[in-house]
PDB file of C-alpha atoms in Angstrom:
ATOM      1  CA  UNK A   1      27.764 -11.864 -16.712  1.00 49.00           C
ATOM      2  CA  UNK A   2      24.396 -11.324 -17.948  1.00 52.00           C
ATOM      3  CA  UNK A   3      21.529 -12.036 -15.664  1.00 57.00           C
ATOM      4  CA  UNK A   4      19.246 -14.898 -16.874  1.00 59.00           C
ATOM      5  CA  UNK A   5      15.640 -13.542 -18.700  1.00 72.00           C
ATOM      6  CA  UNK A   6      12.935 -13.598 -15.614  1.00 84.00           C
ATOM      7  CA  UNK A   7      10.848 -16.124 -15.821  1.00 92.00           C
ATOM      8  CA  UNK A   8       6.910 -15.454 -15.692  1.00 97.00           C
ATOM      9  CA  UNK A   9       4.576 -18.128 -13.946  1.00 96.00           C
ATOM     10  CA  UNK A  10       0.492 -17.668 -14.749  1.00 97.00           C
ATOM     11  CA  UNK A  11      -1.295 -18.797 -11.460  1.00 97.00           C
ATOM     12  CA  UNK A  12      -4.895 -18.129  -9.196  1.00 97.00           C
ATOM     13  CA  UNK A  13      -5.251 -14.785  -8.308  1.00 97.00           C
ATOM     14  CA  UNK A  14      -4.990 -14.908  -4.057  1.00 96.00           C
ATOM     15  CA  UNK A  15      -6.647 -12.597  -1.813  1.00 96.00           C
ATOM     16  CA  UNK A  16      -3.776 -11.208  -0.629  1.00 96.00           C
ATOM     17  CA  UNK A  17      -2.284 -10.639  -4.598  1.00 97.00           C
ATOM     18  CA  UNK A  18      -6.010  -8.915  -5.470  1.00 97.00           C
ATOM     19  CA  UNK A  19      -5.289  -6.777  -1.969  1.00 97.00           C
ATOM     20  CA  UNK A  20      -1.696  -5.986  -2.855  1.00 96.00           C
ATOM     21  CA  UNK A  21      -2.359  -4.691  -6.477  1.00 96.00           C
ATOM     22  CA  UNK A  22      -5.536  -2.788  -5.110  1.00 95.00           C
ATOM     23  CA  UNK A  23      -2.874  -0.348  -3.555  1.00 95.00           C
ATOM     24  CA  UNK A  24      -0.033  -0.048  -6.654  1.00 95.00           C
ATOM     25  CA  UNK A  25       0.349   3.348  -7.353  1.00 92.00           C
ATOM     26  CA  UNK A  26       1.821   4.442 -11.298  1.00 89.00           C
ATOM     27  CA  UNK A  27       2.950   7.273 -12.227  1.00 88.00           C
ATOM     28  CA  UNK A  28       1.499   9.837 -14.477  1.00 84.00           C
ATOM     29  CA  UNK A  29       0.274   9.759 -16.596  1.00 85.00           C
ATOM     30  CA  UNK A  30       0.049   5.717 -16.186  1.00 81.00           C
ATOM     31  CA  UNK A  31      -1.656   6.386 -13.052  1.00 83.00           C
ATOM     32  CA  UNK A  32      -5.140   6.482 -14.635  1.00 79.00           C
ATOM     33  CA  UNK A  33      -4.221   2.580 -14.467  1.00 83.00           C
ATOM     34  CA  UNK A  34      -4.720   2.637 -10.672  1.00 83.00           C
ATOM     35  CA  UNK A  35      -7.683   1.113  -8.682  1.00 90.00           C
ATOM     36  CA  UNK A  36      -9.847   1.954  -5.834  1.00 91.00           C
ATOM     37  CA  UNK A  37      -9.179   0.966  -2.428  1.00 93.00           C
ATOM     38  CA  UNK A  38      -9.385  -2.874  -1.588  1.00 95.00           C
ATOM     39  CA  UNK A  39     -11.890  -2.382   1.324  1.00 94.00           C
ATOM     40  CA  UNK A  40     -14.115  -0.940  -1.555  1.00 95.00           C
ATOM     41  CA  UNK A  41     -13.549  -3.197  -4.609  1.00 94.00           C
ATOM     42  CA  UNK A  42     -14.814  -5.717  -2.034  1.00 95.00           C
ATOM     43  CA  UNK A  43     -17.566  -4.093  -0.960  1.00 95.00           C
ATOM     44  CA  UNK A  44     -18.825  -2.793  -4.330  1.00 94.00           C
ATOM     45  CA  UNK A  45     -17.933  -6.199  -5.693  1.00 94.00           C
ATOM     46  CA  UNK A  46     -16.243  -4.705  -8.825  1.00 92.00           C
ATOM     47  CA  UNK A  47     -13.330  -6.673 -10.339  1.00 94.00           C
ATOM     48  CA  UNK A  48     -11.577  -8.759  -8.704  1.00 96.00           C
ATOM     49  CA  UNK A  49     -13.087  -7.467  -5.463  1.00 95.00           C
ATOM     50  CA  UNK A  50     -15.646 -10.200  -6.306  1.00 97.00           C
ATOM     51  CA  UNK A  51     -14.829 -13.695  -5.309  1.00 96.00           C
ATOM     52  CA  UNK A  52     -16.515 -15.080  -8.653  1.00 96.00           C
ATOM     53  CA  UNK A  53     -14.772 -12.700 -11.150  1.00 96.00           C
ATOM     54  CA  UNK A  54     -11.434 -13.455  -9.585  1.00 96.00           C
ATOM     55  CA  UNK A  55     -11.422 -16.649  -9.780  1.00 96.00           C
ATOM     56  CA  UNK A  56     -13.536 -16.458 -12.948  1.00 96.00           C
ATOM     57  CA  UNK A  57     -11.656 -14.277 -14.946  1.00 97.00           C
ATOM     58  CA  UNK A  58      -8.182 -12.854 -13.096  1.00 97.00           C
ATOM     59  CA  UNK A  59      -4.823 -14.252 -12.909  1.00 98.00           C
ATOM     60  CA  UNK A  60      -1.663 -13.461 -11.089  1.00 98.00           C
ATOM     61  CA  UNK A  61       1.835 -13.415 -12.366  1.00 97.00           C
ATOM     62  CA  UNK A  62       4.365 -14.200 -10.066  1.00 97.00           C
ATOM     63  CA  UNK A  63       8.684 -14.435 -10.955  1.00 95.00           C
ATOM     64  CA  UNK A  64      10.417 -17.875 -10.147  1.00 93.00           C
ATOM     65  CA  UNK A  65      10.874 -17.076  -6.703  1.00 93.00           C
ATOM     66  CA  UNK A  66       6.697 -16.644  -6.222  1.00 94.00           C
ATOM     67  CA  UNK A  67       6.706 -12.880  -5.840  1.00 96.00           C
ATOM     68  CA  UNK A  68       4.282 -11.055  -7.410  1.00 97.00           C
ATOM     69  CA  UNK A  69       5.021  -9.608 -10.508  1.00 97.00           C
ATOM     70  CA  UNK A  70       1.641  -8.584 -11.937  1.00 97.00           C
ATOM     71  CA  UNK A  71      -1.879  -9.739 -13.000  1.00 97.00           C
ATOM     72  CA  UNK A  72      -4.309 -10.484 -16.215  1.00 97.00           C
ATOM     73  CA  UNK A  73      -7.933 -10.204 -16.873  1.00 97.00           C
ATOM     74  CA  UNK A  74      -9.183 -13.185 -19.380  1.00 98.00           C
ATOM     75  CA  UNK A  75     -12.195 -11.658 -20.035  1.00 97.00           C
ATOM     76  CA  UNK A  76     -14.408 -14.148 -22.526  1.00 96.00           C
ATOM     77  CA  UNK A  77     -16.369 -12.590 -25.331  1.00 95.00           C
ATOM     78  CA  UNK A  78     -17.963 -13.877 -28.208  1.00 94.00           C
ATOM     79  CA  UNK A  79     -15.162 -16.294 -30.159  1.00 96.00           C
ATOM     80  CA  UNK A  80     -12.390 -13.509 -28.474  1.00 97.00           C
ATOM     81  CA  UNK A  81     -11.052 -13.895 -25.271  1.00 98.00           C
ATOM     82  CA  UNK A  82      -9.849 -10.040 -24.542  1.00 98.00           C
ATOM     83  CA  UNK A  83      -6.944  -9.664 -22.247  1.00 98.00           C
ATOM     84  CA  UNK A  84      -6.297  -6.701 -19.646  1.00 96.00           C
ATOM     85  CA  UNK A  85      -2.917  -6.696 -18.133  1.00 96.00           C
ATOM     86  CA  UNK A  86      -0.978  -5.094 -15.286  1.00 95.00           C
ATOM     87  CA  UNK A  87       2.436  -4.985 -14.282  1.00 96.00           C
ATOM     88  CA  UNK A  88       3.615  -4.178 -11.096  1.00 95.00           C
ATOM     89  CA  UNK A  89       4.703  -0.570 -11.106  1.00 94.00           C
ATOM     90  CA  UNK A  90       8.397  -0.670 -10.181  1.00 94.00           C
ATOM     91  CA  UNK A  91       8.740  -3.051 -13.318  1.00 94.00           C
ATOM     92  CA  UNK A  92       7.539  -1.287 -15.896  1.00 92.00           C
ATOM     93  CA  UNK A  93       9.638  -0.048 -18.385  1.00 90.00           C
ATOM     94  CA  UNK A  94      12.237  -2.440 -17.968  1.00 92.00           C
ATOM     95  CA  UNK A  95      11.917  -4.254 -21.362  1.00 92.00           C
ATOM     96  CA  UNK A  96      10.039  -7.167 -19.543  1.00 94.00           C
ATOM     97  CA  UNK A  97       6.747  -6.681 -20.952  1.00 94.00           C
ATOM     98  CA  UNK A  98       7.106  -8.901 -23.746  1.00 95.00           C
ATOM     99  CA  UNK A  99       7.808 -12.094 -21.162  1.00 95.00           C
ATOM    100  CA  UNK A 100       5.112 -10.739 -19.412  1.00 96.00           C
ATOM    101  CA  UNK A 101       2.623 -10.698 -22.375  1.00 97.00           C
ATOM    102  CA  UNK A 102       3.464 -13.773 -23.345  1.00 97.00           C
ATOM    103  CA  UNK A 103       3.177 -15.477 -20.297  1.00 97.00           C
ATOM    104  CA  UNK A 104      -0.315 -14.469 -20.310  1.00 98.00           C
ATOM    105  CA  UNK A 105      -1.114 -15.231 -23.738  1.00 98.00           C
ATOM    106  CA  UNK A 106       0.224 -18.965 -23.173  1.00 97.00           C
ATOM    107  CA  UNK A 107      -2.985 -18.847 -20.499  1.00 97.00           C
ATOM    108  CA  UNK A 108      -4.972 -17.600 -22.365  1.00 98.00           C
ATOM    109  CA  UNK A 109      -4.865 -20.235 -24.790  1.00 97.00           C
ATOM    110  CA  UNK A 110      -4.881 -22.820 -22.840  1.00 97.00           C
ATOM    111  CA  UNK A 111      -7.840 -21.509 -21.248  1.00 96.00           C
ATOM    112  CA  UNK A 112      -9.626 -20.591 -24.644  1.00 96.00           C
ATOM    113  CA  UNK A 113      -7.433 -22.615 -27.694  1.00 95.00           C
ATOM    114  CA  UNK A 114     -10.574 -21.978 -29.669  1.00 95.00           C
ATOM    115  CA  UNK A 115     -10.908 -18.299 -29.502  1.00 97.00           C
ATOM    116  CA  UNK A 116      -9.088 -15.512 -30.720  1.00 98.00           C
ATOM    117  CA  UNK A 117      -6.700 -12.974 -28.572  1.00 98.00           C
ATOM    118  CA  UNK A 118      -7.130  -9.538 -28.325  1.00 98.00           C
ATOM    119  CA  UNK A 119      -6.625  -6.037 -26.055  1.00 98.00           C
ATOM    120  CA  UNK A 120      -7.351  -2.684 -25.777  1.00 96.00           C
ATOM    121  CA  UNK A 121      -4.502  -0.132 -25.111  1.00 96.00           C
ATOM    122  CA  UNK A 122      -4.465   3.617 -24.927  1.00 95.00           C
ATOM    123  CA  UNK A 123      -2.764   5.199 -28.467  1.00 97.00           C
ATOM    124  CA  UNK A 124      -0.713   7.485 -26.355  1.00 94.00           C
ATOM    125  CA  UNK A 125       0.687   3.939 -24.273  1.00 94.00           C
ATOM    126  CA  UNK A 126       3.546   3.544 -26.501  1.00 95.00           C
ATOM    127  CA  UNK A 127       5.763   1.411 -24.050  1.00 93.00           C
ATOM    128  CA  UNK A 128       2.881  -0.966 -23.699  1.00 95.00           C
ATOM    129  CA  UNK A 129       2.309  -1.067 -27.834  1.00 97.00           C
ATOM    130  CA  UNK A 130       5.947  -1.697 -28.251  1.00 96.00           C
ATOM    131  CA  UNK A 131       5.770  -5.029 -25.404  1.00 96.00           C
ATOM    132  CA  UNK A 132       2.435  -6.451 -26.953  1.00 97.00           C
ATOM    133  CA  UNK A 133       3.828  -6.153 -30.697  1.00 98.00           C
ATOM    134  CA  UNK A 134       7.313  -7.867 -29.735  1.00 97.00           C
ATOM    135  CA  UNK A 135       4.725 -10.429 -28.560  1.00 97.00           C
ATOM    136  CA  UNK A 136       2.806 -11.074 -31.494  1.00 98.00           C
ATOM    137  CA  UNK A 137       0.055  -8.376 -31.113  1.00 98.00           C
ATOM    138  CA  UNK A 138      -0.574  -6.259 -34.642  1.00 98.00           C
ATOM    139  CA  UNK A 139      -3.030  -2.741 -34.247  1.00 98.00           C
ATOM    140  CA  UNK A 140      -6.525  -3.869 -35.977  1.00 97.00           C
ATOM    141  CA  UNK A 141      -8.703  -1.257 -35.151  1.00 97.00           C
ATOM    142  CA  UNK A 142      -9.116   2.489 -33.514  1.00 97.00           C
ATOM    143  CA  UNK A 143     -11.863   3.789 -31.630  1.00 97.00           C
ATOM    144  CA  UNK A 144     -12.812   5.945 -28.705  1.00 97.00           C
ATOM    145  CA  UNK A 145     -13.775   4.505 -25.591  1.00 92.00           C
ATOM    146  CA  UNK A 146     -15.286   6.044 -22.706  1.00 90.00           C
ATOM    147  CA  UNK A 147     -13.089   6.349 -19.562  1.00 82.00           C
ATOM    148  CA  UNK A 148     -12.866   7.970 -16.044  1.00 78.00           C
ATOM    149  CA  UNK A 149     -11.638  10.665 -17.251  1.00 83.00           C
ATOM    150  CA  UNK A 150     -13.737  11.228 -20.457  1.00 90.00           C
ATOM    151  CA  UNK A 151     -13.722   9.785 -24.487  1.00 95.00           C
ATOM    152  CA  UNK A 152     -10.065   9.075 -25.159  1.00 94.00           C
ATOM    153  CA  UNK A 153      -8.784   7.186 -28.103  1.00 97.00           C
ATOM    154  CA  UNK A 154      -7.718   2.911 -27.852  1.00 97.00           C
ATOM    155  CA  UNK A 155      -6.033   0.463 -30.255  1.00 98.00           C
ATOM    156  CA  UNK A 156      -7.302  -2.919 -30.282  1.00 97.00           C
ATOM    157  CA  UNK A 157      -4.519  -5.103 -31.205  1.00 98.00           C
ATOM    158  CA  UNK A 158      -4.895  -9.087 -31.830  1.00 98.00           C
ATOM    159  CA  UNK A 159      -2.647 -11.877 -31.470  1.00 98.00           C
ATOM    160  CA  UNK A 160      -1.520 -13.895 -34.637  1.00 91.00           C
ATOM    161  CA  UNK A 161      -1.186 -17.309 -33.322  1.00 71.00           C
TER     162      UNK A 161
END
């Protein structure tokens, strides 16, 4: 019998989900998609290490049974509302990232129904490409952008409503 489709569920981004994804750990080379300590994001106030931001701009996605399953950045720009998505590690790659996406687009625009959708991604992050297409994404535009580890090259990819 084939397992129903999980079900993704936008909702506030808790302490305790900002503290939990603080210590996911990827694998290479996906692992550039880690973040600092939680101790530190909170006392640097970067991210969603401050209160504001979190509430401001960060989401959590849990499954139907409240677990948490990932989290979203709705950052607002001018007339774009530019998404930044995480999965938790031990999903990824399970062909889920086009519920995923899509669960965070829905919030997106019904945070921002005016504005358009977009995201970076990393050319070389193929499975993620694949995930935000299936979802309605198409590549617009290439560019460097500086990272942590130097200039590397990014898609931006919007959403056609």
């Amino acid at each position: 019998m084939m397992s129903s489709p999980v079900t993704f569920h936008v909702v506030p981004m808790e302490v305790t989900h900002a503290a939990e994804i603080s210590e996911w750990n990827y694998n290479p080379p996906y692992n550039i998609y880690g973040w600092m300590p939680w101790e530190q994001m909170q006392a640097l106030g970067i991210e969603f290490g401050d209160p504001r931001l979190r509430s401001e701009q960060y989401v959590s996605i849990v499954n139907g049974q409240g677990s948490l399953c990932g989290f979203a950045q709705l950052f607002p720009m001018e007339g774009v509302v530019r998404l930044g998505i995480g999965m938790r590690p031990e999903l990824c790659g399970q062909g889920m990232g086009h519920l995923f996406t899509d669960a965070v687009v829905k919030a997106a625009r019904a945070r921002y129904p005016e504005r358009e959708i977009d995201l970076e991604v990393l050319t070389w992050n193929q499975r993620a490409i694949r995930a935000y297409q299936k979802s309605g994404f198409t590549i617009t535009d290439t560019y460097e952008r500086r990272t942590p580890t130097g200039d590397k090259p990014f898609y931006c990819m919007v959403y056609d409503k």
